[in-house]
Amino acid sequence: MKLLLITQVVDPEDSILGFFYDWIEGLATHPRIDEVEIWCLRKGEVSHLPSTVHVHVLPTGKLRRLWMLFSKLIWTKNDTVFVHMIPVWTALGGLFWRLRGKRLILWYTHGHASMWLKLSLPFVHK
């Protein structure tokens, strides 16, 4: 399986989201996952990740990120999309991913249920 992962930060030294680096390592070594393509807002040191993990930084600016979503990420050849803490991506891309037969997973832990979270829920499998 090829996994597309969208997150805010890939950096083991990040004081808030550094734990997610360990998750990435765990996902990359899972027997059912062959490749992990990650798009993030910021990346730190990633040289210790397995060779099956490819980390890319999203372009700056809201319009550029939106263009990236529809021009590249929607059409990727991944089997599953895992969005970590950014429900706007599942809200905007969810219908397209669903129509293309992708499984869509959203990890969101926050006390506030934003408009984007509510809009994304119909498209999310888990």
GROMACS .gro file of N, CA, C and O in nm:
model
  504
    1MET      N    1   0.084  -0.118   0.000
    1MET     CA    2   0.000   0.000   0.000
    1MET      C    3   0.088   0.124   0.000
    1MET      O    4   0.191   0.129   0.065
    2LYS      N    5   0.045   0.223  -0.074
    2LYS     CA    6   0.113   0.352  -0.077
    2LYS      C    7   0.029   0.451   0.002
    2LYS      O    8  -0.090   0.467  -0.023
    3LEU      N    9   0.093   0.519   0.096
    3LEU     CA   10   0.025   0.611   0.187
    3LEU      C   11   0.066   0.754   0.158
    3LEU      O   12   0.184   0.785   0.150
    4LEU      N   13  -0.033   0.841   0.139
    4LEU     CA   14  -0.010   0.984   0.130
    4LEU      C   15  -0.042   1.041   0.267
    4LEU      O   16  -0.151   1.021   0.319
    5LEU      N   17   0.053   1.111   0.327
    5LEU     CA   18   0.036   1.167   0.460
    5LEU      C   19   0.053   1.318   0.453
    5LEU      O   20   0.153   1.367   0.399
    6ILE      N   21  -0.045   1.391   0.503
    6ILE     CA   22  -0.040   1.538   0.504
    6ILE      C   23  -0.040   1.582   0.649
    6ILE      O   24  -0.129   1.546   0.726
    7THR      N   25   0.062   1.659   0.688
    7THR     CA   26   0.075   1.701   0.827
    7THR      C   27   0.136   1.841   0.833
    7THR      O   28   0.175   1.897   0.731
    8GLN      N   29   0.145   1.894   0.953
    8GLN     CA   30   0.200   2.028   0.970
    8GLN      C   31   0.352   2.027   0.974
    8GLN      O   32   0.416   2.105   0.904
    9VAL      N   33   0.410   1.939   1.057
    9VAL     CA   34   0.554   1.942   1.082
    9VAL      C   35   0.610   1.800   1.082
    9VAL      O   36   0.551   1.710   1.141
   10VAL      N   37   0.724   1.782   1.015
   10VAL     CA   38   0.801   1.658   1.026
   10VAL      C   39   0.937   1.698   1.080
   10VAL      O   40   1.025   1.741   1.005
   11ASP      N   41   0.951   1.690   1.212
   11ASP     CA   42   1.074   1.733   1.278
   11ASP      C   43   1.078   1.669   1.416
   11ASP      O   44   0.996   1.701   1.502
   12PRO      N   45   1.174   1.579   1.440
   12PRO     CA   46   1.180   1.514   1.572
   12PRO      C   47   1.212   1.611   1.685
   12PRO      O   48   1.187   1.582   1.802
   13GLU      N   49   1.264   1.728   1.653
   13GLU     CA   50   1.301   1.828   1.755
   13GLU      C   51   1.189   1.928   1.784
   13GLU      O   52   1.204   2.013   1.872
   14ASP      N   53   1.078   1.919   1.714
   14ASP     CA   54   0.967   2.011   1.737
   14ASP      C   55   0.907   1.984   1.875
   14ASP      O   56   0.876   1.869   1.909
   15SER      N   57   0.888   2.090   1.953
   15SER     CA   58   0.843   2.073   2.091
   15SER      C   59   0.697   2.028   2.102
   15SER      O   60   0.659   1.968   2.202
   16ILE      N   61   0.617   2.051   2.001
   16ILE     CA   62   0.476   2.011   2.007
   16ILE      C   63   0.448   1.888   1.921
   16ILE      O   64   0.386   1.793   1.965
   17LEU      N   65   0.494   1.888   1.798
   17LEU     CA   66   0.461   1.780   1.705
   17LEU      C   67   0.577   1.684   1.679
   17LEU      O   68   0.570   1.602   1.587
   18GLY      N   69   0.681   1.690   1.758
   18GLY     CA   70   0.796   1.602   1.739
   18GLY      C   71   0.762   1.455   1.752
   18GLY      O   72   0.824   1.369   1.691
   19PHE      N   73   0.661   1.423   1.833
   19PHE     CA   74   0.619   1.284   1.851
   19PHE      C   75   0.576   1.218   1.720
   19PHE      O   76   0.587   1.097   1.704
   20PHE      N   77   0.527   1.298   1.628
   20PHE     CA   78   0.474   1.245   1.503
   20PHE      C   79   0.582   1.179   1.418
   20PHE      O   80   0.555   1.091   1.337
   21TYR      N   81   0.706   1.219   1.440
   21TYR     CA   82   0.820   1.158   1.370
   21TYR      C   83   0.823   1.008   1.399
   21TYR      O   84   0.846   0.927   1.309
   22ASP      N   85   0.800   0.971   1.524
   22ASP     CA   86   0.797   0.829   1.561
   22ASP      C   87   0.680   0.757   1.493
   22ASP      O   88   0.693   0.641   1.455
   23TRP      N   89   0.570   0.823   1.480
   23TRP     CA   90   0.456   0.765   1.409
   23TRP      C   91   0.493   0.734   1.265
   23TRP      O   92   0.457   0.631   1.211
   24ILE      N   93   0.561   0.829   1.201
   24ILE     CA   94   0.602   0.811   1.062
   24ILE      C   95   0.692   0.689   1.049
   24ILE      O   96   0.675   0.607   0.958
   25GLU      N   97   0.789   0.677   1.140
   25GLU     CA   98   0.877   0.560   1.138
   25GLU      C   99   0.797   0.431   1.153
   25GLU      O  100   0.823   0.332   1.085
   26GLY      N  101   0.700   0.433   1.244
   26GLY     CA  102   0.616   0.315   1.265
   26GLY      C  103   0.533   0.280   1.142
   26GLY      O  104   0.522   0.163   1.104
   27LEU      N  105   0.475   0.381   1.080
   27LEU     CA  106   0.396   0.357   0.959
   27LEU      C  107   0.483   0.304   0.846
   27LEU      O  108   0.445   0.213   0.774
   28ALA      N  109   0.602   0.362   0.832
   28ALA     CA  110   0.692   0.323   0.722
   28ALA      C  111   0.741   0.179   0.736
   28ALA      O  112   0.773   0.115   0.635
   29THR      N  113   0.748   0.129   0.857
   29THR     CA  114   0.796  -0.008   0.878
   29THR      C  115   0.683  -0.109   0.893
   29THR      O  116   0.708  -0.227   0.913
   30HIS      N  117   0.559  -0.063   0.882
   30HIS     CA  118   0.445  -0.154   0.890
   30HIS      C  119   0.448  -0.247   0.769
   30HIS      O  120   0.473  -0.203   0.657
   31PRO      N  121   0.423  -0.376   0.790
   31PRO     CA  122   0.434  -0.471   0.679
   31PRO      C  123   0.340  -0.446   0.561
   31PRO      O  124   0.370  -0.484   0.449
   32ARG      N  125   0.227  -0.379   0.583
   32ARG     CA  126   0.132  -0.355   0.474
   32ARG      C  127   0.159  -0.226   0.399
   32ARG      O  128   0.095  -0.199   0.297
   33ILE      N  129   0.253  -0.146   0.445
   33ILE     CA  130   0.282  -0.018   0.381
   33ILE      C  131   0.415  -0.026   0.306
   33ILE      O  132   0.518  -0.053   0.366
   34ASP      N  133   0.410  -0.002   0.176
   34ASP     CA  134   0.528  -0.009   0.092
   34ASP      C  135   0.601   0.124   0.081
   34ASP      O  136   0.723   0.128   0.068
   35GLU      N  137   0.524   0.233   0.081
   35GLU     CA  138   0.582   0.365   0.057
   35GLU      C  139   0.497   0.471   0.127
   35GLU      O  140   0.375   0.461   0.131
   36VAL      N  141   0.563   0.574   0.181
   36VAL     CA  142   0.494   0.686   0.246
   36VAL      C  143   0.541   0.815   0.180
   36VAL      O  144   0.660   0.846   0.180
   37GLU      N  145   0.447   0.888   0.123
   37GLU     CA  146   0.476   1.019   0.067
   37GLU      C  147   0.415   1.122   0.161
   37GLU      O  148   0.296   1.119   0.189
   38ILE      N  149   0.499   1.213   0.211
   38ILE     CA  150   0.455   1.311   0.310
   38ILE      C  151   0.465   1.450   0.252
   38ILE      O  152   0.567   1.487   0.193
   39TRP      N  153   0.358   1.528   0.274
   39TRP     CA  154   0.358   1.671   0.242
   39TRP      C  155   0.333   1.744   0.371
   39TRP      O  156   0.239   1.714   0.443
   40CYS      N  157   0.421   1.838   0.403
   40CYS     CA  158   0.410   1.909   0.531
   40CYS      C  159   0.434   2.059   0.510
   40CYS      O  160   0.478   2.102   0.405
   41LEU      N  161   0.404   2.135   0.614
   41LEU     CA  162   0.427   2.279   0.610
   41LEU      C  163   0.572   2.313   0.644
   41LEU      O  164   0.625   2.413   0.599
   42ARG      N  165   0.633   2.227   0.729
   42ARG     CA  166   0.772   2.251   0.768
   42ARG      C  167   0.839   2.118   0.798
   42ARG      O  168   0.779   2.030   0.857
   43LYS      N  169   0.964   2.104   0.753
   43LYS     CA  170   1.037   1.981   0.785
   43LYS      C  171   1.171   2.014   0.848
   43LYS      O  172   1.235   2.114   0.813
   44GLY      N  173   1.211   1.929   0.939
   44GLY     CA  174   1.341   1.941   1.002
   44GLY      C  175   1.431   1.831   0.948
   44GLY      O  176   1.425   1.796   0.829
   45GLU      N  177   1.509   1.772   1.034
   45GLU     CA  178   1.600   1.664   0.997
   45GLU      C  179   1.520   1.537   0.971
   45GLU      O  180   1.452   1.487   1.059
   46VAL      N  181   1.529   1.484   0.851
   46VAL     CA  182   1.453   1.364   0.816
   46VAL      C  183   1.541   1.251   0.764
   46VAL      O  184   1.491   1.150   0.715
   47SER      N  185   1.672   1.264   0.777
   47SER     CA  186   1.763   1.165   0.720
   47SER      C  187   1.755   1.029   0.789
   47SER      O  188   1.798   0.930   0.732
   48HIS      N  189   1.698   1.023   0.908
   48HIS     CA  190   1.689   0.896   0.980
   48HIS      C  191   1.565   0.815   0.943
   48HIS      O  192   1.549   0.702   0.987
   49LEU      N  193   1.477   0.873   0.863
   49LEU     CA  194   1.358   0.801   0.820
   49LEU      C  195   1.395   0.694   0.718
   49LEU      O  196   1.494   0.709   0.644
   50PRO      N  197   1.319   0.586   0.712
   50PRO     CA  198   1.347   0.481   0.614
   50PRO      C  199   1.346   0.534   0.471
   50PRO      O  200   1.283   0.636   0.441
   51SER      N  201   1.411   0.463   0.382
   51SER     CA  202   1.422   0.508   0.242
   51SER      C  203   1.288   0.505   0.169
   51SER      O  204   1.275   0.563   0.062
   52THR      N  205   1.188   0.440   0.225
   52THR     CA  206   1.056   0.435   0.163
   52THR      C  207   0.972   0.558   0.196
   52THR      O  208   0.859   0.570   0.150
   53VAL      N  209   1.027   0.651   0.275
   53VAL     CA  210   0.956   0.773   0.313
   53VAL      C  211   1.011   0.890   0.232
   53VAL      O  212   1.132   0.911   0.226
   54HIS      N  213   0.923   0.966   0.170
   54HIS     CA  214   0.961   1.082   0.090
   54HIS      C  215   0.889   1.204   0.146
   54HIS      O  216   0.766   1.208   0.146
   55VAL      N  217   0.966   1.301   0.194
   55VAL     CA  218   0.909   1.418   0.260
   55VAL      C  219   0.923   1.540   0.168
   55VAL      O  220   1.031   1.569   0.119
   56HIS      N  221   0.811   1.610   0.148
   56HIS     CA  222   0.808   1.730   0.066
   56HIS      C  223   0.745   1.843   0.147
   56HIS      O  224   0.658   1.820   0.229
   57VAL      N  225   0.787   1.965   0.119
   57VAL     CA  226   0.731   2.082   0.186
   57VAL      C  227   0.632   2.150   0.093
   57VAL      O  228   0.662   2.175  -0.024
   58LEU      N  229   0.513   2.177   0.146
   58LEU     CA  230   0.411   2.248   0.068
   58LEU      C  231   0.456   2.390   0.041
   58LEU      O  232   0.524   2.451   0.124
   59PRO      N  233   0.419   2.446  -0.071
   59PRO     CA  234   0.457   2.584  -0.100
   59PRO      C  235   0.390   2.681  -0.004
   59PRO      O  236   0.285   2.650   0.053
   60THR      N  237   0.448   2.798   0.013
   60THR     CA  238   0.390   2.898   0.101
   60THR      C  239   0.276   2.970   0.030
   60THR      O  240   0.271   2.975  -0.093
   61GLY      N  241   0.186   3.026   0.108
   61GLY     CA  242   0.073   3.100   0.054
   61GLY      C  243  -0.049   3.011   0.036
   61GLY      O  244  -0.039   2.898  -0.011
   62LYS      N  245  -0.164   3.062   0.076
   62LYS     CA  246  -0.287   2.984   0.071
   62LYS      C  247  -0.325   2.943  -0.070
   62LYS      O  248  -0.366   2.829  -0.093
   63LEU      N  249  -0.312   3.032  -0.166
   63LEU     CA  250  -0.349   2.996  -0.303
   63LEU      C  251  -0.256   2.892  -0.362
   63LEU      O  252  -0.300   2.803  -0.435
   64ARG      N  253  -0.129   2.902  -0.331
   64ARG     CA  254  -0.033   2.802  -0.381
   64ARG      C  255  -0.061   2.665  -0.321
   64ARG      O  256  -0.051   2.564  -0.389
   65ARG      N  257  -0.094   2.661  -0.192
   65ARG     CA  258  -0.127   2.533  -0.128
   65ARG      C  259  -0.254   2.475  -0.188
   65ARG      O  260  -0.264   2.355  -0.211
   66LEU      N  261  -0.353   2.558  -0.212
   66LEU     CA  262  -0.478   2.512  -0.271
   66LEU      C  263  -0.452   2.457  -0.412
   66LEU      O  264  -0.503   2.351  -0.449
   67TRP      N  265  -0.371   2.527  -0.488
   67TRP     CA  266  -0.334   2.480  -0.622
   67TRP      C  267  -0.262   2.346  -0.614
   67TRP      O  268  -0.288   2.256  -0.693
   68MET      N  269  -0.173   2.330  -0.515
   68MET     CA  270  -0.099   2.205  -0.496
   68MET      C  271  -0.196   2.091  -0.466
   68MET      O  272  -0.180   1.980  -0.518
   69LEU      N  273  -0.296   2.120  -0.385
   69LEU     CA  274  -0.395   2.017  -0.352
   69LEU      C  275  -0.461   1.965  -0.478
   69LEU      O  276  -0.466   1.845  -0.503
   70PHE      N  277  -0.513   2.054  -0.559
   70PHE     CA  278  -0.590   2.011  -0.675
   70PHE      C  279  -0.505   1.971  -0.794
   70PHE      O  280  -0.547   1.891  -0.876
   71SER      N  281  -0.386   2.023  -0.806
   71SER     CA  282  -0.305   1.988  -0.922
   71SER      C  283  -0.218   1.865  -0.900
   71SER      O  284  -0.185   1.796  -0.994
   72LYS      N  285  -0.183   1.835  -0.776
   72LYS     CA  286  -0.092   1.724  -0.752
   72LYS      C  287  -0.146   1.621  -0.655
   72LYS      O  288  -0.153   1.504  -0.685
   73LEU      N  289  -0.186   1.665  -0.536
   73LEU     CA  290  -0.220   1.569  -0.431
   73LEU      C  291  -0.348   1.491  -0.461
   73LEU      O  292  -0.358   1.374  -0.424
   74ILE      N  293  -0.444   1.552  -0.525
   74ILE     CA  294  -0.568   1.482  -0.558
   74ILE      C  295  -0.540   1.364  -0.652
   74ILE      O  296  -0.601   1.259  -0.641
   75TRP      N  297  -0.444   1.380  -0.742
   75TRP     CA  298  -0.421   1.280  -0.846
   75TRP      C  299  -0.307   1.184  -0.815
   75TRP      O  300  -0.265   1.110  -0.903
   76THR      N  301  -0.254   1.185  -0.694
   76THR     CA  302  -0.144   1.095  -0.661
   76THR      C  303  -0.187   0.950  -0.674
   76THR      O  304  -0.306   0.918  -0.668
   77LYS      N  305  -0.093   0.862  -0.687
   77LYS     CA  306  -0.120   0.720  -0.705
   77LYS      C  307  -0.114   0.646  -0.571
   77LYS      O  308  -0.070   0.533  -0.566
   78ASN      N  309  -0.157   0.711  -0.464
   78ASN     CA  310  -0.158   0.647  -0.333
   78ASN      C  311  -0.291   0.578  -0.309
   78ASN      O  312  -0.394   0.615  -0.365
   79ASP      N  313  -0.289   0.478  -0.221
   79ASP     CA  314  -0.409   0.401  -0.190
   79ASP      C  315  -0.490   0.465  -0.077
   79ASP      O  316  -0.611   0.456  -0.074
   80THR      N  317  -0.418   0.525   0.018
   80THR     CA  318  -0.481   0.581   0.137
   80THR      C  319  -0.424   0.720   0.163
   80THR      O  320  -0.306   0.744   0.142
   81VAL      N  321  -0.511   0.809   0.211
   81VAL     CA  322  -0.470   0.944   0.247
   81VAL      C  323  -0.491   0.959   0.397
   81VAL      O  324  -0.601   0.935   0.448
   82PHE      N  325  -0.385   0.998   0.468
   82PHE     CA  326  -0.391   1.020   0.612
   82PHE      C  327  -0.359   1.167   0.637
   82PHE      O  328  -0.250   1.213   0.610
   83VAL      N  329  -0.458   1.240   0.687
   83VAL     CA  330  -0.441   1.383   0.716
   83VAL      C  331  -0.431   1.399   0.867
   83VAL      O  332  -0.519   1.355   0.940
   84HIS      N  333  -0.323   1.462   0.911
   84HIS     CA  334  -0.298   1.479   1.054
   84HIS      C  335  -0.322   1.624   1.096
   84HIS      O  336  -0.244   1.713   1.061
   85MET      N  337  -0.432   1.649   1.166
   85MET     CA  338  -0.462   1.776   1.230
   85MET      C  339  -0.489   1.894   1.135
   85MET      O  340  -0.482   2.008   1.177
   86ILE      N  341  -0.521   1.869   1.009
   86ILE     CA  342  -0.551   1.977   0.916
   86ILE      C  343  -0.680   1.943   0.841
   86ILE      O  344  -0.678   1.901   0.725
   87PRO      N  345  -0.797   1.960   0.905
   87PRO     CA  346  -0.922   1.917   0.843
   87PRO      C  347  -0.959   1.993   0.715
   87PRO      O  348  -1.040   1.944   0.637
   88VAL      N  349  -0.899   2.108   0.691
   88VAL     CA  350  -0.928   2.180   0.568
   88VAL      C  351  -0.891   2.095   0.446
   88VAL      O  352  -0.960   2.098   0.344
   89TRP      N  353  -0.785   2.013   0.457
   89TRP     CA  354  -0.746   1.928   0.344
   89TRP      C  355  -0.849   1.821   0.317
   89TRP      O  356  -0.879   1.790   0.201
   90THR      N  357  -0.906   1.762   0.423
   90THR     CA  358  -1.007   1.659   0.401
   90THR      C  359  -1.137   1.720   0.350
   90THR      O  360  -1.209   1.657   0.273
   91ALA      N  361  -1.168   1.841   0.393
   91ALA     CA  362  -1.289   1.907   0.347
   91ALA      C  363  -1.278   1.943   0.198
   91ALA      O  364  -1.373   1.923   0.122
   92LEU      N  365  -1.163   1.994   0.156
   92LEU     CA  366  -1.146   2.036   0.017
   92LEU      C  367  -1.119   1.920  -0.079
   92LEU      O  368  -1.163   1.921  -0.193
   93GLY      N  369  -1.046   1.821  -0.033
   93GLY     CA  370  -1.009   1.710  -0.121
   93GLY      C  371  -1.089   1.583  -0.101
   93GLY      O  372  -1.079   1.490  -0.181
   94GLY      N  373  -1.169   1.578   0.005
   94GLY     CA  374  -1.238   1.455   0.042
   94GLY      C  375  -1.327   1.396  -0.066
   94GLY      O  376  -1.322   1.276  -0.093
   95LEU      N  377  -1.408   1.479  -0.131
   95LEU     CA  378  -1.497   1.428  -0.235
   95LEU      C  379  -1.417   1.367  -0.350
   95LEU      O  380  -1.449   1.258  -0.398
   96PHE      N  381  -1.312   1.433  -0.392
   96PHE     CA  382  -1.230   1.383  -0.502
   96PHE      C  383  -1.160   1.252  -0.466
   96PHE      O  384  -1.155   1.160  -0.546
   97TRP      N  385  -1.106   1.246  -0.343
   97TRP     CA  386  -1.041   1.122  -0.300
   97TRP      C  387  -1.142   1.009  -0.291
   97TRP      O  388  -1.113   0.897  -0.330
   98ARG      N  389  -1.261   1.039  -0.240
   98ARG     CA  390  -1.366   0.937  -0.232
   98ARG      C  391  -1.402   0.886  -0.371
   98ARG      O  392  -1.415   0.766  -0.393
   99LEU      N  393  -1.422   0.978  -0.465
   99LEU     CA  394  -1.458   0.939  -0.602
   99LEU      C  395  -1.349   0.856  -0.668
   99LEU      O  396  -1.377   0.774  -0.755
  100ARG      N  397  -1.224   0.876  -0.626
  100ARG     CA  398  -1.112   0.799  -0.684
  100ARG      C  399  -1.086   0.670  -0.607
  100ARG      O  400  -0.992   0.598  -0.636
  101GLY      N  401  -1.170   0.641  -0.506
  101GLY     CA  402  -1.159   0.515  -0.433
  101GLY      C  403  -1.052   0.511  -0.326
  101GLY      O  404  -1.010   0.404  -0.284
  102LYS      N  405  -1.006   0.627  -0.283
  102LYS     CA  406  -0.903   0.633  -0.179
  102LYS      C  407  -0.968   0.622  -0.041
  102LYS      O  408  -1.075   0.675  -0.019
  103ARG      N  409  -0.901   0.555   0.052
  103ARG     CA  410  -0.944   0.557   0.191
  103ARG      C  411  -0.889   0.686   0.252
  103ARG      O  412  -0.774   0.721   0.230
  104LEU      N  413  -0.972   0.754   0.328
  104LEU     CA  414  -0.935   0.883   0.385
  104LEU      C  415  -0.944   0.875   0.538
  104LEU      O  416  -1.049   0.843   0.593
  105ILE      N  417  -0.831   0.903   0.602
  105ILE     CA  418  -0.822   0.900   0.748
  105ILE      C  419  -0.785   1.040   0.796
  105ILE      O  420  -0.692   1.101   0.744
  106LEU      N  421  -0.858   1.088   0.895
  106LEU     CA  422  -0.829   1.218   0.955
  106LEU      C  423  -0.802   1.197   1.103
  106LEU      O  424  -0.883   1.141   1.175
  107TRP      N  425  -0.685   1.241   1.148
  107TRP     CA  426  -0.652   1.241   1.291
  107TRP      C  427  -0.665   1.386   1.335
  107TRP      O  428  -0.591   1.473   1.290
  108TYR      N  429  -0.761   1.410   1.423
  108TYR     CA  430  -0.785   1.547   1.470
  108TYR      C  431  -0.821   1.542   1.617
  108TYR      O  432  -0.921   1.482   1.656
  109THR      N  433  -0.738   1.600   1.701
  109THR     CA  434  -0.765   1.606   1.844
  109THR      C  435  -0.755   1.751   1.889
  109THR      O  436  -0.648   1.806   1.906
  110HIS      N  437  -0.869   1.812   1.903
  110HIS     CA  438  -0.876   1.951   1.947
  110HIS      C  439  -1.014   1.973   2.005
  110HIS      O  440  -1.111   1.910   1.962
  111GLY      N  441  -1.025   2.060   2.101
  111GLY     CA  442  -1.152   2.086   2.165
  111GLY      C  443  -1.252   2.160   2.078
  111GLY      O  444  -1.372   2.153   2.100
  112HIS      N  445  -1.204   2.229   1.977
  112HIS     CA  446  -1.291   2.311   1.891
  112HIS      C  447  -1.326   2.234   1.764
  112HIS      O  448  -1.239   2.188   1.692
  113ALA      N  449  -1.454   2.220   1.738
  113ALA     CA  450  -1.500   2.157   1.614
  113ALA      C  451  -1.522   2.267   1.510
  113ALA      O  452  -1.628   2.328   1.504
  114SER      N  453  -1.421   2.292   1.430
  114SER     CA  454  -1.427   2.400   1.332
  114SER      C  455  -1.520   2.367   1.217
  114SER      O  456  -1.563   2.252   1.198
  115MET      N  457  -1.551   2.468   1.137
  115MET     CA  458  -1.631   2.449   1.017
  115MET      C  459  -1.565   2.347   0.925
  115MET      O  460  -1.632   2.262   0.867
  116TRP      N  461  -1.432   2.354   0.912
  116TRP     CA  462  -1.360   2.262   0.823
  116TRP      C  463  -1.374   2.119   0.871
  116TRP      O  464  -1.386   2.027   0.789
  117LEU      N  465  -1.370   2.098   1.002
  117LEU     CA  466  -1.387   1.964   1.055
  117LEU      C  467  -1.527   1.911   1.021
  117LEU      O  468  -1.542   1.798   0.975
  118LYS      N  469  -1.627   1.992   1.043
  118LYS     CA  470  -1.765   1.950   1.015
  118LYS      C  471  -1.785   1.921   0.866
  118LYS      O  472  -1.854   1.825   0.829
  119LEU      N  473  -1.723   2.000   0.779
  119LEU     CA  474  -1.735   1.978   0.635
  119LEU      C  475  -1.661   1.851   0.590
  119LEU      O  476  -1.698   1.790   0.490
  120SER      N  477  -1.557   1.813   0.661
  120SER     CA  478  -1.476   1.700   0.618
  120SER      C  479  -1.533   1.565   0.662
  120SER      O  480  -1.505   1.463   0.600
  121LEU      N  481  -1.614   1.562   0.766
  121LEU     CA  482  -1.661   1.436   0.823
  121LEU      C  483  -1.735   1.344   0.724
  121LEU      O  484  -1.715   1.223   0.730
  122PRO      N  485  -1.817   1.394   0.633
  122PRO     CA  486  -1.883   1.302   0.539
  122PRO      C  487  -1.787   1.225   0.447
  122PRO      O  488  -1.823   1.119   0.395
  123PHE      N  489  -1.667   1.274   0.430
  123PHE     CA  490  -1.573   1.211   0.336
  123PHE      C  491  -1.475   1.117   0.404
  123PHE      O  492  -1.410   1.037   0.337
  124VAL      N  493  -1.464   1.125   0.534
  124VAL     CA  494  -1.361   1.053   0.608
  124VAL      C  495  -1.408   0.910   0.640
  124VAL      O  496  -1.521   0.891   0.684
  125HIS      N  497  -1.321   0.814   0.617
  125HIS     CA  498  -1.351   0.675   0.653
  125HIS      C  499  -1.327   0.650   0.802
  125HIS      O  500  -1.401   0.579   0.867
  126LYS      N  501  -1.218   0.704   0.854
  126LYS     CA  502  -1.184   0.691   0.997
  126LYS      C  503  -1.132   0.821   1.048
  126LYS      O  504  -1.066   0.894   0.979
   0.00000   0.00000   0.00000
